[in-house]
Tab-separated table of C-alpha atoms in Angstrom:
chain	number	residue	atom	x	y	z
A	1	MET	CA	-84.774	136.899	178.333
A	2	GLY	CA	-88.132	138.113	177.100
A	3	GLN	CA	-91.433	137.799	179.106
A	4	GLN	CA	-92.872	134.097	179.053
A	5	ALA	CA	-96.408	133.296	179.047
A	6	GLY	CA	-98.447	135.122	181.792
A	7	ASP	CA	-95.449	137.199	183.151
A	8	THR	CA	-96.912	139.803	185.503
A	9	ILE	CA	-95.816	143.323	184.962
A	10	ILE	CA	-96.261	145.097	188.400
A	11	ALA	CA	-96.644	148.996	186.965
A	12	PRO	CA	-97.561	152.168	189.312
A	13	GLY	CA	-101.583	152.526	189.361
A	14	LEU	CA	-101.728	149.356	187.347
A	15	PRO	CA	-101.136	146.484	190.064
A	16	ASN	CA	-101.314	143.086	188.298
A	17	ILE	CA	-100.859	143.254	184.303
A	18	GLN	CA	-100.379	139.899	182.593
A	19	VAL	CA	-98.746	139.791	179.142
A	20	PHE	CA	-99.066	136.618	177.069
A	21	THR	CA	-96.473	135.870	174.289
A	22	GLY	CA	-97.599	132.340	174.024
A	23	SER	CA	-100.513	130.504	174.715
A	24	GLY	CA	-101.557	129.494	178.551
A	25	THR	CA	-104.092	129.590	181.358
A	26	TRP	CA	-104.994	133.153	183.118
A	27	ASN	CA	-106.011	132.572	186.778
A	28	LYS	CA	-108.528	135.062	188.201
A	29	PRO	CA	-106.302	137.233	190.957
A	30	ASP	CA	-107.907	137.306	194.703
A	31	GLY	CA	-110.216	140.466	194.811
A	32	VAL	CA	-110.184	141.221	191.330
A	33	ARG	CA	-113.447	143.511	190.197
A	34	ALA	CA	-113.069	143.337	186.215
A	35	VAL	CA	-110.216	143.083	183.850
A	36	LEU	CA	-109.520	145.000	180.399
A	37	VAL	CA	-108.507	142.228	177.972
A	38	GLU	CA	-106.652	143.257	174.655
A	39	VAL	CA	-106.120	140.580	172.035
A	40	VAL	CA	-104.469	140.657	168.668
A	41	GLY	CA	-104.288	138.045	165.791
A	42	GLY	CA	-101.359	136.808	164.039
A	43	GLY	CA	-100.599	138.913	160.884
A	44	GLY	CA	-100.037	136.916	157.759
A	45	GLY	CA	-97.487	135.711	155.692
A	46	SER	CA	-96.245	137.193	152.445
A	47	GLY	CA	-96.109	134.941	149.543
A	48	GLY	CA	-93.061	133.750	147.736
A	49	VAL	CA	-91.733	134.843	144.163
A	50	ALA	CA	-90.078	132.768	141.766
A	51	ALA	CA	-86.740	133.262	140.443
A	52	THR	CA	-86.434	135.644	137.544
A	53	GLY	CA	-84.462	135.520	134.031
A	54	ALA	CA	-83.540	138.029	131.599
A	55	SER	CA	-86.515	140.682	130.877
A	56	GLN	CA	-88.446	138.961	134.228
A	57	VAL	CA	-90.039	140.349	137.200
A	58	SER	CA	-91.623	139.350	140.207
A	59	ALA	CA	-92.962	140.740	143.577
A	60	SER	CA	-95.002	139.436	146.434
A	61	ALA	CA	-97.825	141.388	148.413
A	62	GLY	CA	-97.333	141.491	152.421
A	63	GLY	CA	-99.701	139.579	154.462
A	64	GLY	CA	-102.940	141.176	156.182
A	65	GLY	CA	-102.311	142.303	159.458
A	66	GLY	CA	-104.381	140.652	162.601
A	67	GLY	CA	-107.310	141.957	163.889
A	68	TYR	CA	-107.795	143.465	167.108
A	69	SER	CA	-110.647	142.998	169.974
A	70	ARG	CA	-110.664	144.890	173.745
A	71	LYS	CA	-113.137	143.815	176.497
A	72	LEU	CA	-113.697	144.949	179.938
A	73	ILE	CA	-115.247	142.016	181.720
A	74	GLN	CA	-116.402	141.664	184.982
A	75	ALA	CA	-115.379	139.253	187.545
A	76	SER	CA	-118.508	138.032	187.905
A	77	ALA	CA	-118.587	136.866	183.841
A	78	LEU	CA	-114.680	135.182	184.555
A	79	GLY	CA	-114.341	131.845	185.481
A	80	ALA	CA	-111.105	131.229	187.840
A	81	THR	CA	-109.297	130.213	184.726
A	82	GLU	CA	-109.657	131.313	181.340
A	83	THR	CA	-108.017	129.875	178.281
A	84	VAL	CA	-105.451	132.213	176.329
A	85	THR	CA	-104.810	131.396	173.052
A	86	VAL	CA	-102.097	133.382	171.151
A	87	GLY	CA	-102.255	132.986	167.524
A	88	ALA	CA	-98.552	132.555	165.393
A	89	GLY	CA	-97.937	134.491	162.963
A	90	GLY	CA	-98.097	133.601	159.470
A	91	THR	CA	-94.926	132.411	157.800
A	92	GLY	CA	-93.685	133.380	154.123
A	93	GLY	CA	-93.760	131.369	151.315
A	94	ALA	CA	-91.049	129.621	149.857
A	95	ALA	CA	-89.329	130.658	146.871
A	96	GLY	CA	-91.077	129.476	143.772
A	97	ALA	CA	-94.195	131.295	143.951
A	98	ASN	CA	-95.221	129.386	146.737
A	99	ASN	CA	-98.188	130.980	149.007
A	100	GLY	CA	-97.566	132.179	152.698
A	101	THR	CA	-99.775	131.063	155.478
A	102	ALA	CA	-102.396	132.632	157.374
A	103	GLY	CA	-101.733	134.032	161.068
A	104	GLY	CA	-103.500	132.313	163.939
A	105	THR	CA	-106.379	133.485	165.794
A	106	SER	CA	-105.953	134.886	169.522
A	107	SER	CA	-108.606	134.890	171.713
A	108	PHE	CA	-109.193	134.899	175.860
A	109	GLY	CA	-111.598	132.195	176.800
A	110	SER	CA	-115.101	132.622	175.133
A	111	HIS	CA	-114.971	136.499	175.704
A	112	CYS	CA	-113.321	138.187	172.585
A	113	SER	CA	-110.814	137.201	169.634
A	114	ALA	CA	-109.097	138.573	166.326
A	115	THR	CA	-108.272	136.452	163.751
A	116	GLY	CA	-105.133	136.512	161.989
A	117	GLY	CA	-104.653	138.238	158.627
A	118	SER	CA	-104.921	136.122	155.455
A	119	LEU	CA	-101.679	134.874	153.798
A	120	SER	CA	-100.391	136.423	149.722
A	121	GLY	CA	-99.811	134.360	147.022
A	122	GLY	CA	-96.871	133.684	145.413
A	123	VAL	CA	-96.060	135.367	142.544
A	124	ALA	CA	-94.095	133.585	138.966
A	125	ALA	CA	-91.900	135.280	136.875
A	126	GLN	CA	-93.393	137.706	134.540
A	127	ALA	CA	-92.757	139.881	131.897
A	128	THR	CA	-95.031	142.760	133.164
A	129	GLU	CA	-93.935	145.474	135.720
A	130	GLY	CA	-95.973	147.071	137.737
A	131	PRO	CA	-98.613	145.637	140.476
A	132	LEU	CA	-98.109	141.750	140.668
A	133	SER	CA	-99.989	140.540	143.119
A	134	THR	CA	-102.418	142.044	145.935
A	135	GLY	CA	-102.175	141.975	149.549
A	136	GLY	CA	-103.743	139.709	151.861
A	137	ALA	CA	-106.673	140.696	153.770
A	138	GLY	CA	-106.321	141.861	157.428
A	139	GLY	CA	-108.241	139.637	160.499
A	140	THR	CA	-111.419	140.724	162.223
A	141	GLY	CA	-112.191	141.384	166.104
A	142	SER	CA	-115.061	140.085	167.784
A	143	GLY	CA	-116.917	140.116	170.797
A	144	GLY	CA	-115.421	143.107	172.459
A	145	ASP	CA	-116.520	146.561	172.986
A	146	LEU	CA	-113.778	147.580	170.645
A	147	ASN	CA	-113.228	145.304	167.717
A	148	ILE	CA	-111.011	146.501	164.816
A	149	ALA	CA	-109.993	144.768	161.452
A	150	GLY	CA	-106.502	144.577	160.771
A	151	SER	CA	-104.729	146.510	157.500
A	152	ARG	CA	-104.617	144.951	154.211
A	153	GLY	CA	-101.303	143.743	153.175
A	154	ALA	CA	-99.359	146.024	150.545
A	155	THR	CA	-99.552	145.581	147.025
A	156	GLY	CA	-96.338	143.802	145.417
A	157	HIS	CA	-95.022	146.300	142.879
A	158	ALA	CA	-91.889	144.936	140.524
A	159	PHE	CA	-90.148	147.124	138.170
A	160	TYR	CA	-87.249	146.281	135.312
A	161	GLY	CA	-83.865	146.532	137.259
A	162	ALA	CA	-85.550	146.876	140.869
A	163	VAL	CA	-88.315	145.342	142.940
A	164	ALA	CA	-90.148	147.666	144.924
A	165	ARG	CA	-90.965	147.132	149.041
A	166	ALA	CA	-94.074	145.185	149.725
A	167	ALA	CA	-94.658	144.979	153.456
A	168	GLY	CA	-97.524	143.457	155.636
A	169	GLY	CA	-100.178	145.330	156.913
A	170	PRO	CA	-99.752	146.306	160.615
A	171	SER	CA	-101.585	144.641	163.596
A	172	GLN	CA	-104.312	146.917	164.994
């Protein structure tokens, strides 16, 4: 059984770590002086590809990685509760050159956020080899002490007789 939204992990030297794998509410613990928050946006979905016939190729690029933001927040700047939003990962496009969907935005109250990665477009069957589609752009972090953009998704390359791997960019 996986962790639930707001599960508390007790670790030596880190007495109160809460991991949110779904949206929820964070409750400020008694006596807390500061919290270190990290948020990552959902990765974008890859586009679908069309069925190919003889002498045709098709390959889709990967969706972009979600952005990242980290912020140290003093207790005096926190409410008794803060809304935590966990952005969903984008879905892949259905077969037939349909676009994927963008990843969702993650945030910790109004303190910091990270947008999701962009989708990659679907690709129709083509008679041309090589790079067929460009990967989705990475998301961005904002409001944190450290904000990092997600990676762009890999380009979709196709060659007759084989399709090269195309993978989404990693979340940062």
